[in-house]
Amino acid sequence: MYQAPRGTQDLLPEEQPYFAHVEATAGHFASLYGYQEIRTPTFEDSALFRRGTGETTDIVEKEMYSFIDKGNADVTLRPEATPSIMRAYLQHGMHARPQPIRLFQIISGFRYDRPQAGRLREFHQFDCEAIGEDDPALDAELITLLWRFCDALGLHDLSLDINSIGDQACRPGYLEALRAHYEPHHEELCGDCRRRLSVNPLRLLDCKVPSCQPIADTAPGFTDHLCDACREHFARVLATLEAEGIAPTLNRRLVRGLDYYTRTVFELFPPRAGSQSALGGGGRYDGMAEHLGGRHTPGVGFAAGIERLVLNLKEQNAPVPPTPNAQVYVGHMGGQAESVASDFARSLRSRGVSTLRAVGERSLRARLRHADAAGVRWTAIFGDEELRDGTVSLRDMNAKSPETLAFDQALERIVSSTQDRTE
Ligand code: AMP
């Protein structure tokens, strides 16, 4: 028997209320803040992610689903959305439109990661990006959108971490201070951190290895090393958030694993956060467009993990709206009644009533069991007797005992009951 590949999952119909709730709320909040939907390809040139995500990130070093296609192109299933959206912005000359460009997308993402709860090889993200403007109001807008979206989903007791990781002007000075702090501890560092010390020191703060924690905890924070422009930017982000009633925690170790981030970085955590449990995160990436060979183009965005949001909705017992069932089950007993039952189903559907049509030959008991399992409000059964009299045996599933009604009368009864419900 084939199984779904490791790290992937089938979302069966019973899971849909959760995913539909998250995705509908995501779309609603994106448009509430004026973000328009974009859809970019599931795969891109591998070089886009190598440059856009960053050569020294775990994603690029260890996690990409890359392959050579039949035309010898080196392509990668997207591990995240931001480089694709920036590519689309540059490719379509969106700088010529009024700035910023606010976009959102719901994607499946692919990372060759070690599967565990909330960590999959194919996962889904709600991604929002605002490109073409470096106003700190936008950083705050995205954080606010993410925060209010989670609140509207019904998630409680979340915490928001924030930090600033400066720009080209102040980062060299900070990295110097970081190296000076780490060098004396060289021997105590894990293998990854020794390498990071030379290739990407900012990521030292990201290390999860227990023996590296005391060194990272006592490291200098970037906010003490920001240049005036970055300090001013960060202060305005915080002030705008305060006006929104959002109070993030300064986390001096928050750097995010992606090279192109500048200034604001943030991450959202559930109440019982483990090391890998962030619900979402993002930041500003003013350096990315140039890194991709485009003109200087500031940008800021976030991605929230849909599977993790769903896990937390379940953990917090948050109510989610049910996905609608069919309203009517139409069954025939015996081949003679088949066509009149189909006429009835057709009439219902033409009046906008969702209708489940029984197929095959089954006992009445089996038909009713099926109708019950389908959660319909009405069950209409056509047998020989009904066929002869031009009637239908109509059962209101709340009332249980059936009534015999004329075809048209039954139709009107159902249509008016479903209209009552939607009014
Ligand atoms: P990142 O692009 O790494 O900042 O991820 C943003 C969000 O996507 C994370 O906070 C997670 O909620 C989610 N996410 C990232 N990687 C995975 C994964 N392998 N499985 C499930 N969710 C993920």
CSV table of C-alpha atoms and ligand atoms in Angstrom, one decimal:
chain,number,residue,atom,x,y,z
A,1,MET,CA,0.0,0.0,0.0
A,2,TYR,CA,1.2,3.5,-0.9
A,3,GLN,CA,1.4,6.0,1.9
A,4,ALA,CA,1.5,9.8,1.7
A,5,PRO,CA,5.2,10.7,1.6
A,6,ARG,CA,6.9,11.3,5.0
A,7,GLY,CA,6.2,14.9,6.2
A,8,THR,CA,3.1,15.4,4.1
A,9,GLN,CA,-0.5,14.9,5.1
A,10,ASP,CA,-3.9,14.3,3.6
A,11,LEU,CA,-6.4,16.8,4.8
A,12,LEU,CA,-9.6,14.8,5.0
A,13,PRO,CA,-13.0,16.5,4.8
A,14,GLU,CA,-13.3,16.5,8.6
A,15,GLU,CA,-10.2,18.7,8.8
A,16,GLN,CA,-11.7,21.3,6.4
A,17,PRO,CA,-13.6,23.4,8.9
A,18,TYR,CA,-10.2,24.3,10.5
A,19,PHE,CA,-8.4,25.0,7.3
A,20,ALA,CA,-11.4,26.8,5.7
A,21,HIS,CA,-11.7,29.0,8.8
A,22,VAL,CA,-8.0,30.0,8.8
A,23,GLU,CA,-7.9,30.6,5.0
A,24,ALA,CA,-11.2,32.6,4.9
A,25,THR,CA,-10.1,34.7,7.9
A,26,ALA,CA,-6.7,35.2,6.3
A,27,GLY,CA,-8.3,36.4,3.0
A,28,HIS,CA,-10.7,38.6,5.0
A,29,PHE,CA,-7.9,40.3,7.0
A,30,ALA,CA,-5.7,40.7,4.0
A,31,SER,CA,-8.4,42.6,2.2
A,32,LEU,CA,-9.4,44.5,5.4
A,33,TYR,CA,-5.9,46.0,5.2
A,34,GLY,CA,-5.9,46.5,1.5
A,35,TYR,CA,-3.7,43.6,0.5
A,36,GLN,CA,-4.4,42.1,-2.9
A,37,GLU,CA,-4.0,38.4,-3.8
A,38,ILE,CA,-1.1,37.3,-5.9
A,39,ARG,CA,-0.4,33.7,-7.0
A,40,THR,CA,3.2,32.8,-7.9
A,41,PRO,CA,4.4,29.5,-9.3
A,42,THR,CA,5.0,26.5,-7.0
A,43,PHE,CA,8.5,26.1,-8.4
A,44,GLU,CA,11.1,28.7,-9.4
A,45,ASP,CA,14.7,28.8,-10.6
A,46,SER,CA,16.8,27.4,-7.8
A,47,ALA,CA,19.0,30.5,-8.0
A,48,LEU,CA,16.1,32.7,-6.9
A,49,PHE,CA,16.0,31.0,-3.5
A,50,ARG,CA,19.8,30.7,-3.2
A,51,ARG,CA,20.1,34.4,-3.6
A,52,GLY,CA,16.7,35.6,-2.2
A,53,THR,CA,16.6,33.3,0.8
A,54,GLY,CA,20.3,33.3,1.3
A,55,GLU,CA,23.1,30.8,0.7
A,56,THR,CA,24.0,30.4,4.4
A,57,THR,CA,20.5,29.7,5.7
A,58,ASP,CA,19.4,26.3,6.8
A,59,ILE,CA,16.7,26.4,4.1
A,60,VAL,CA,19.2,26.7,1.3
A,61,GLU,CA,21.9,24.6,2.8
A,62,LYS,CA,19.8,21.7,3.9
A,63,GLU,CA,16.1,21.9,3.1
A,64,MET,CA,15.4,22.7,-0.5
A,65,TYR,CA,13.5,20.3,-2.8
A,66,SER,CA,15.7,21.0,-5.9
A,67,PHE,CA,15.9,19.0,-9.1
A,68,ILE,CA,17.0,19.2,-12.7
A,69,ASP,CA,14.0,19.1,-14.9
A,70,LYS,CA,13.8,17.4,-18.3
A,71,GLY,CA,15.1,20.5,-20.0
A,72,ASN,CA,18.1,20.7,-17.7
A,73,ALA,CA,16.7,23.7,-15.7
A,74,ASP,CA,17.7,23.7,-12.0
A,75,VAL,CA,14.4,24.3,-10.2
A,76,THR,CA,13.2,24.3,-6.6
A,77,LEU,CA,9.8,23.8,-5.0
A,78,ARG,CA,9.3,27.0,-3.1
A,79,PRO,CA,10.4,26.8,0.5
A,80,GLU,CA,8.8,30.3,1.2
A,81,ALA,CA,6.9,33.0,-0.7
A,82,THR,CA,8.9,36.2,-0.3
A,83,PRO,CA,11.6,35.7,-3.0
A,84,SER,CA,8.8,34.8,-5.5
A,85,ILE,CA,6.8,37.8,-4.7
A,86,MET,CA,9.8,40.1,-5.0
A,87,ARG,CA,10.7,38.5,-8.3
A,88,ALA,CA,7.1,39.1,-9.5
A,89,TYR,CA,7.3,42.7,-8.4
A,90,LEU,CA,10.6,43.2,-10.3
A,91,GLN,CA,9.6,41.2,-13.3
A,92,HIS,CA,6.3,43.1,-13.8
A,93,GLY,CA,7.7,46.5,-13.1
A,94,MET,CA,5.4,47.1,-10.2
A,95,HIS,CA,7.6,50.0,-9.1
A,96,ALA,CA,5.7,52.1,-11.7
A,97,ARG,CA,2.4,51.7,-9.8
A,98,PRO,CA,1.6,53.8,-6.6
A,99,GLN,CA,3.8,52.5,-3.8
A,100,PRO,CA,3.7,50.5,-1.6
A,101,ILE,CA,2.4,47.4,-3.4
A,102,ARG,CA,0.5,45.3,-0.8
A,103,LEU,CA,0.2,41.6,-1.6
A,104,PHE,CA,-0.9,38.4,0.0
A,105,GLN,CA,-0.8,34.8,-0.9
A,106,ILE,CA,-1.7,31.4,0.6
A,107,ILE,CA,0.9,28.9,-0.5
A,108,SER,CA,2.1,25.4,0.0
A,109,GLY,CA,5.7,25.4,0.9
A,110,PHE,CA,8.3,22.6,0.8
A,111,ARG,CA,11.2,22.1,3.1
A,112,TYR,CA,13.2,18.9,3.6
A,113,ASP,CA,12.9,19.1,7.4
A,114,ARG,CA,12.7,16.5,10.1
A,115,PRO,CA,9.0,15.9,10.4
A,116,GLN,CA,7.3,16.4,13.9
A,117,ALA,CA,4.2,18.0,15.2
A,118,GLY,CA,3.8,21.3,13.4
A,119,ARG,CA,6.8,20.6,11.2
A,120,LEU,CA,6.1,19.2,7.8
A,121,ARG,CA,7.9,18.8,4.5
A,122,GLU,CA,4.9,20.2,2.7
A,123,PHE,CA,3.1,22.9,4.7
A,124,HIS,CA,1.0,25.9,4.1
A,125,GLN,CA,1.5,29.6,4.8
A,126,PHE,CA,-0.5,32.8,4.8
A,127,ASP,CA,2.0,35.3,3.5
A,128,CYS,CA,1.6,39.1,3.3
A,129,GLU,CA,4.1,41.5,1.8
A,130,ALA,CA,4.3,45.3,1.4
A,131,ILE,CA,6.9,46.3,-1.2
A,132,GLY,CA,8.3,49.7,-2.3
A,133,GLU,CA,8.3,51.8,0.8
A,134,ASP,CA,10.5,51.9,4.0
A,135,ASP,CA,8.0,53.7,6.2
A,136,PRO,CA,8.0,52.1,9.7
A,137,ALA,CA,4.2,52.5,9.6
A,138,LEU,CA,4.2,49.5,7.2
A,139,ASP,CA,6.2,47.3,9.6
A,140,ALA,CA,3.7,48.1,12.3
A,141,GLU,CA,0.8,47.6,9.9
A,142,LEU,CA,1.9,44.0,9.0
A,143,ILE,CA,2.5,43.1,12.7
A,144,THR,CA,-0.9,44.5,13.5
A,145,LEU,CA,-2.5,42.6,10.7
A,146,LEU,CA,-0.9,39.3,11.9
A,147,TRP,CA,-1.9,40.0,15.5
A,148,ARG,CA,-5.6,40.9,14.7
A,149,PHE,CA,-5.9,38.0,12.3
A,150,CYS,CA,-4.8,35.5,15.1
A,151,ASP,CA,-7.2,37.2,17.5
A,152,ALA,CA,-10.1,36.9,15.0
A,153,LEU,CA,-9.2,33.2,14.5
A,154,GLY,CA,-9.9,32.8,18.2
A,155,LEU,CA,-6.3,32.2,19.4
A,156,HIS,CA,-5.5,33.6,22.8
A,157,ASP,CA,-2.5,34.3,25.0
A,158,LEU,CA,-0.1,34.7,22.1
A,159,SER,CA,3.2,36.5,22.5
A,160,LEU,CA,5.0,38.7,20.1
A,161,ASP,CA,8.8,39.0,20.0
A,162,ILE,CA,10.5,41.9,18.2
A,163,ASN,CA,14.0,43.0,17.5
A,164,SER,CA,15.9,45.2,15.1
A,165,ILE,CA,18.9,43.9,13.2
A,166,GLY,CA,20.0,47.2,11.7
A,167,ASP,CA,21.1,47.8,8.2
A,168,GLN,CA,24.4,48.0,6.2
A,169,ALA,CA,25.4,51.1,8.1
A,170,CYS,CA,25.3,49.6,11.6
A,171,ARG,CA,25.6,45.8,11.0
A,172,PRO,CA,29.4,45.7,10.6
A,173,GLY,CA,29.9,47.4,13.9
A,174,TYR,CA,27.5,45.0,15.6
A,175,LEU,CA,29.0,41.9,14.1
A,176,GLU,CA,32.3,43.1,15.3
A,177,ALA,CA,30.9,43.3,18.9
A,178,LEU,CA,29.3,39.9,18.5
A,179,ARG,CA,32.6,38.3,17.2
A,180,ALA,CA,34.5,39.9,20.1
A,181,HIS,CA,32.0,38.3,22.5
A,182,TYR,CA,32.1,34.9,20.9
A,183,GLU,CA,35.8,34.5,20.1
A,184,PRO,CA,36.9,33.7,23.7
A,185,HIS,CA,34.3,30.9,23.8
A,186,HIS,CA,35.4,29.3,20.5
A,187,GLU,CA,36.2,26.0,22.0
A,188,GLU,CA,32.8,25.7,23.8
A,189,LEU,CA,30.8,26.3,20.6
A,190,CYS,CA,28.9,23.7,18.6
A,191,GLY,CA,30.2,22.9,15.1
A,192,ASP,CA,27.5,25.0,13.5
A,193,CYS,CA,28.3,28.0,15.6
A,194,ARG,CA,32.0,27.8,14.9
A,195,ARG,CA,31.1,28.0,11.2
A,196,ARG,CA,28.6,30.7,11.7
A,197,LEU,CA,31.2,32.8,13.5
A,198,SER,CA,33.0,33.2,10.2
A,199,VAL,CA,30.2,33.0,7.6
A,200,ASN,CA,27.1,34.4,9.3
A,201,PRO,CA,27.7,35.6,12.9
A,202,LEU,CA,24.1,37.0,13.3
A,203,ARG,CA,22.8,33.5,13.2
A,204,LEU,CA,24.9,32.6,16.3
A,205,LEU,CA,22.1,34.0,18.3
A,206,ASP,CA,19.7,31.6,16.7
A,207,CYS,CA,21.4,28.5,17.9
A,208,LYS,CA,19.3,25.9,19.8
A,209,VAL,CA,22.2,23.7,21.1
A,210,PRO,CA,22.0,23.8,24.9
A,211,SER,CA,25.7,24.4,25.5
A,212,CYS,CA,25.7,27.5,23.3
A,213,GLN,CA,22.8,29.1,25.2
A,214,PRO,CA,24.7,30.9,28.0
A,215,ILE,CA,27.0,32.4,25.4
A,216,ALA,CA,24.1,33.6,23.3
A,217,ASP,CA,22.2,34.8,26.3
A,218,THR,CA,25.0,37.1,27.4
A,219,ALA,CA,25.8,38.4,23.9
A,220,PRO,CA,25.4,42.1,23.1
A,221,GLY,CA,22.0,43.1,21.7
A,222,PHE,CA,21.7,44.8,18.3
A,223,THR,CA,19.4,47.5,19.7
A,224,ASP,CA,22.5,48.9,21.6
A,225,HIS,CA,24.4,49.2,18.3
A,226,LEU,CA,21.8,50.6,15.9
A,227,CYS,CA,22.7,53.7,13.8
A,228,ASP,CA,20.5,56.8,14.2
A,229,ALA,CA,18.3,56.0,11.2
A,230,CYS,CA,17.7,52.4,12.4
A,231,ARG,CA,17.1,53.5,16.0
A,232,GLU,CA,14.5,56.1,14.8
A,233,HIS,CA,12.8,53.5,12.5
A,234,PHE,CA,12.6,51.0,15.4
A,235,ALA,CA,11.2,53.6,17.8
A,236,ARG,CA,8.5,54.5,15.3
A,237,VAL,CA,7.5,50.9,14.8
A,238,LEU,CA,7.1,50.4,18.6
A,239,ALA,CA,5.2,53.7,19.0
A,240,THR,CA,2.8,52.8,16.2
A,241,LEU,CA,2.2,49.4,17.7
A,242,GLU,CA,1.6,51.0,21.1
A,243,ALA,CA,-1.0,53.2,19.6
A,244,GLU,CA,-2.6,49.9,18.3
A,245,GLY,CA,-2.6,48.5,21.8
A,246,ILE,CA,0.0,45.9,20.9
A,247,ALA,CA,3.0,45.4,23.3
A,248,PRO,CA,5.7,43.2,21.8
A,249,THR,CA,8.6,41.9,23.9
A,250,LEU,CA,12.1,42.9,22.9
A,251,ASN,CA,14.0,39.7,22.2
A,252,ARG,CA,17.6,40.5,21.7
A,253,ARG,CA,18.3,37.0,20.3
A,254,LEU,CA,15.6,37.2,17.6
A,255,VAL,CA,17.4,37.4,14.3
A,256,ARG,CA,15.5,35.1,11.9
A,257,GLY,CA,17.4,32.7,9.7
A,258,LEU,CA,17.1,34.6,6.5
A,259,ASP,CA,20.0,36.8,5.2
A,260,TYR,CA,18.0,39.5,3.6
A,261,TYR,CA,16.3,40.8,6.7
A,262,THR,CA,17.1,44.4,7.8
A,263,ARG,CA,15.8,46.4,10.7
A,264,THR,CA,12.5,45.0,12.1
A,265,VAL,CA,12.2,41.3,12.7
A,266,PHE,CA,9.3,39.7,14.6
A,267,GLU,CA,7.9,36.3,15.6
A,268,LEU,CA,4.6,35.3,17.0
A,269,PHE,CA,4.4,32.4,19.6
A,270,PRO,CA,1.6,30.4,21.1
A,271,PRO,CA,1.3,30.2,24.9
A,272,ARG,CA,3.4,27.0,25.3
A,273,ALA,CA,6.1,27.7,22.9
A,274,GLY,CA,8.8,25.1,22.2
A,275,SER,CA,11.9,26.0,20.3
A,276,GLN,CA,10.3,25.4,16.9
A,277,SER,CA,6.8,26.4,17.5
A,278,ALA,CA,6.5,30.0,16.1
A,279,LEU,CA,3.1,30.5,14.6
A,280,GLY,CA,4.5,33.1,12.2
A,281,GLY,CA,7.2,35.6,11.7
A,282,GLY,CA,8.6,38.2,9.4
A,283,GLY,CA,10.5,41.3,9.0
A,284,ARG,CA,11.9,44.0,6.7
A,285,TYR,CA,14.0,42.9,3.8
A,286,ASP,CA,15.3,46.2,2.3
A,287,GLY,CA,18.3,44.4,0.8
A,288,MET,CA,16.6,41.7,-1.1
A,289,ALA,CA,15.7,43.3,-4.4
A,290,GLU,CA,19.3,44.4,-5.1
A,291,HIS,CA,20.5,41.0,-4.0
A,292,LEU,CA,18.3,39.6,-6.8
A,293,GLY,CA,19.8,42.0,-9.3
A,294,GLY,CA,16.9,44.5,-9.2
A,295,ARG,CA,16.8,48.2,-8.2
A,296,HIS,CA,16.8,49.1,-4.5
A,297,THR,CA,13.3,48.2,-3.3
A,298,PRO,CA,12.4,48.1,0.4
A,299,GLY,CA,10.0,45.5,1.6
A,300,VAL,CA,8.4,44.1,4.7
A,301,GLY,CA,6.3,41.0,5.3
A,302,PHE,CA,5.3,38.0,7.3
A,303,ALA,CA,4.4,34.4,6.9
A,304,ALA,CA,2.1,32.5,9.3
A,305,GLY,CA,2.1,28.6,9.3
A,306,ILE,CA,-1.4,27.4,8.6
A,307,GLU,CA,-0.9,23.9,10.1
A,308,ARG,CA,0.5,25.4,13.3
A,309,LEU,CA,-2.4,27.8,13.5
A,310,VAL,CA,-4.8,24.8,13.2
A,311,LEU,CA,-2.9,22.8,15.9
A,312,ASN,CA,-3.2,25.7,18.2
A,313,LEU,CA,-6.9,26.3,17.5
A,314,LYS,CA,-7.4,22.6,18.4
A,315,GLU,CA,-5.3,22.9,21.6
A,316,GLN,CA,-7.2,26.0,22.7
A,317,ASN,CA,-10.6,24.4,21.8
A,318,ALA,CA,-11.4,27.4,19.7
A,319,PRO,CA,-14.8,27.1,18.0
A,320,VAL,CA,-14.6,27.0,14.2
A,321,PRO,CA,-17.6,27.4,11.9
A,322,PRO,CA,-18.7,24.0,10.4
A,323,THR,CA,-18.4,23.6,6.7
A,324,PRO,CA,-21.9,23.3,5.3
A,325,ASN,CA,-23.4,19.8,4.6
A,326,ALA,CA,-25.7,19.0,1.8
A,327,GLN,CA,-29.2,20.0,2.8
A,328,VAL,CA,-31.2,17.2,1.2
A,329,TYR,CA,-30.6,13.5,0.6
A,330,VAL,CA,-32.6,12.1,-2.3
A,331,GLY,CA,-32.9,8.3,-2.6
A,332,HIS,CA,-34.9,5.9,-4.7
A,333,MET,CA,-36.0,2.4,-3.8
A,334,GLY,CA,-35.9,0.2,-6.9
A,335,GLY,CA,-34.9,1.1,-10.4
A,336,GLN,CA,-38.4,2.3,-11.5
A,337,ALA,CA,-38.2,5.3,-9.1
A,338,GLU,CA,-34.7,6.3,-10.2
A,339,SER,CA,-35.7,8.9,-12.8
A,340,VAL,CA,-38.3,10.7,-10.7
A,341,ALA,CA,-35.8,10.9,-7.8
A,342,SER,CA,-33.3,12.4,-10.2
A,343,ASP,CA,-36.0,14.9,-11.4
A,344,PHE,CA,-36.5,15.9,-7.8
A,345,ALA,CA,-32.8,16.3,-7.1
A,346,ARG,CA,-32.5,18.4,-10.3
A,347,SER,CA,-35.4,20.7,-9.3
A,348,LEU,CA,-33.8,21.2,-5.8
A,349,ARG,CA,-30.4,22.1,-7.2
A,350,SER,CA,-31.9,24.4,-9.8
A,351,ARG,CA,-33.5,26.3,-6.8
A,352,GLY,CA,-30.1,26.5,-5.1
A,353,VAL,CA,-30.6,23.7,-2.6
A,354,SER,CA,-27.5,21.5,-2.1
A,355,THR,CA,-28.6,17.9,-2.7
A,356,LEU,CA,-26.9,14.6,-2.2
A,357,ARG,CA,-28.2,12.0,-4.7
A,358,ALA,CA,-28.2,8.3,-3.6
A,359,VAL,CA,-26.7,5.9,-6.1
A,360,GLY,CA,-26.8,2.1,-6.3
A,361,GLU,CA,-29.4,-0.1,-4.8
A,362,ARG,CA,-29.6,-0.1,-1.0
A,363,SER,CA,-32.1,-0.9,1.7
A,364,LEU,CA,-34.2,1.9,3.2
A,365,ARG,CA,-32.2,1.5,6.5
A,366,ALA,CA,-28.9,1.9,4.6
A,367,ARG,CA,-30.3,5.0,2.8
A,368,LEU,CA,-31.3,6.6,6.1
A,369,ARG,CA,-28.1,5.8,7.8
A,370,HIS,CA,-26.2,7.4,4.9
A,371,ALA,CA,-28.5,10.5,5.1
A,372,ASP,CA,-27.9,10.7,8.8
A,373,ALA,CA,-24.1,10.5,8.4
A,374,ALA,CA,-24.2,13.2,5.8
A,375,GLY,CA,-25.9,15.5,8.2
A,376,VAL,CA,-28.7,16.6,5.9
A,377,ARG,CA,-31.8,18.4,7.1
A,378,TRP,CA,-34.2,16.5,4.8
A,379,THR,CA,-34.4,13.1,3.3
A,380,ALA,CA,-36.7,12.4,0.3
A,381,ILE,CA,-37.3,8.8,-0.6
A,382,PHE,CA,-39.1,7.6,-3.8
A,383,GLY,CA,-40.4,4.0,-3.8
A,384,ASP,CA,-42.9,2.2,-6.0
A,385,GLU,CA,-45.9,3.6,-4.0
A,386,GLU,CA,-44.7,7.2,-4.3
A,387,LEU,CA,-44.0,6.6,-8.0
A,388,ARG,CA,-47.6,5.5,-8.5
A,389,ASP,CA,-49.1,8.3,-6.5
A,390,GLY,CA,-46.8,11.1,-7.7
A,391,THR,CA,-45.7,11.7,-4.1
A,392,VAL,CA,-42.5,11.6,-2.1
A,393,SER,CA,-41.8,10.3,1.4
A,394,LEU,CA,-40.2,13.4,3.0
A,395,ARG,CA,-38.4,13.1,6.3
A,396,ASP,CA,-37.4,16.2,8.4
A,397,MET,CA,-34.4,14.7,10.1
A,398,ASN,CA,-35.1,16.8,13.2
A,399,ALA,CA,-38.6,15.2,13.4
A,400,LYS,CA,-37.7,11.7,12.2
A,401,SER,CA,-41.2,10.4,11.2
A,402,PRO,CA,-41.8,10.8,7.4
A,403,GLU,CA,-44.7,12.6,5.7
A,404,THR,CA,-46.1,11.8,2.3
A,405,LEU,CA,-46.4,14.9,0.2
A,406,ALA,CA,-47.0,15.6,-3.5
A,407,PHE,CA,-43.8,16.2,-5.5
A,408,ASP,CA,-44.2,20.0,-5.8
A,409,GLN,CA,-45.4,20.4,-2.3
A,410,ALA,CA,-42.3,18.6,-1.0
A,411,LEU,CA,-40.1,20.8,-3.2
A,412,GLU,CA,-41.7,24.0,-1.9
A,413,ARG,CA,-41.5,22.8,1.7
A,414,ILE,CA,-37.7,22.2,1.4
A,415,VAL,CA,-37.0,25.3,-0.5
A,416,SER,CA,-38.9,27.5,1.9
A,417,SER,CA,-37.1,25.9,4.9
A,418,THR,CA,-33.7,26.5,3.4
A,419,GLN,CA,-34.6,30.1,2.6
A,420,ASP,CA,-35.7,30.6,6.2
A,421,ARG,CA,-32.4,29.4,7.3
A,422,THR,CA,-30.4,31.8,5.1
A,423,GLU,CA,-32.5,34.9,5.9
B,1,AMP,P1,9.6,31.1,8.1
B,1,AMP,O1,9.4,31.3,6.7
B,1,AMP,O2,10.6,30.0,8.4
B,1,AMP,O3,9.7,32.3,8.9
B,1,AMP,O4,8.2,30.4,8.6
B,1,AMP,C1,7.1,31.1,8.9
B,1,AMP,C2,6.1,30.2,9.5
B,1,AMP,O5,5.7,29.2,8.6
B,1,AMP,C3,6.6,29.6,10.8
B,1,AMP,O6,6.4,30.4,11.9
B,1,AMP,C4,5.7,28.3,10.8
B,1,AMP,O7,4.5,28.6,11.4
B,1,AMP,C5,5.5,28.0,9.4
B,1,AMP,N1,6.5,26.9,9.0
B,1,AMP,C6,7.8,27.1,8.5
B,1,AMP,N2,8.3,25.9,8.2
B,1,AMP,C7,7.4,25.0,8.5
B,1,AMP,C8,7.3,23.6,8.4
B,1,AMP,N3,8.4,22.8,7.9
B,1,AMP,N4,6.2,22.9,8.7
B,1,AMP,C9,5.1,23.6,9.1
B,1,AMP,N5,5.1,24.9,9.3
B,1,AMP,C10,6.2,25.6,8.9
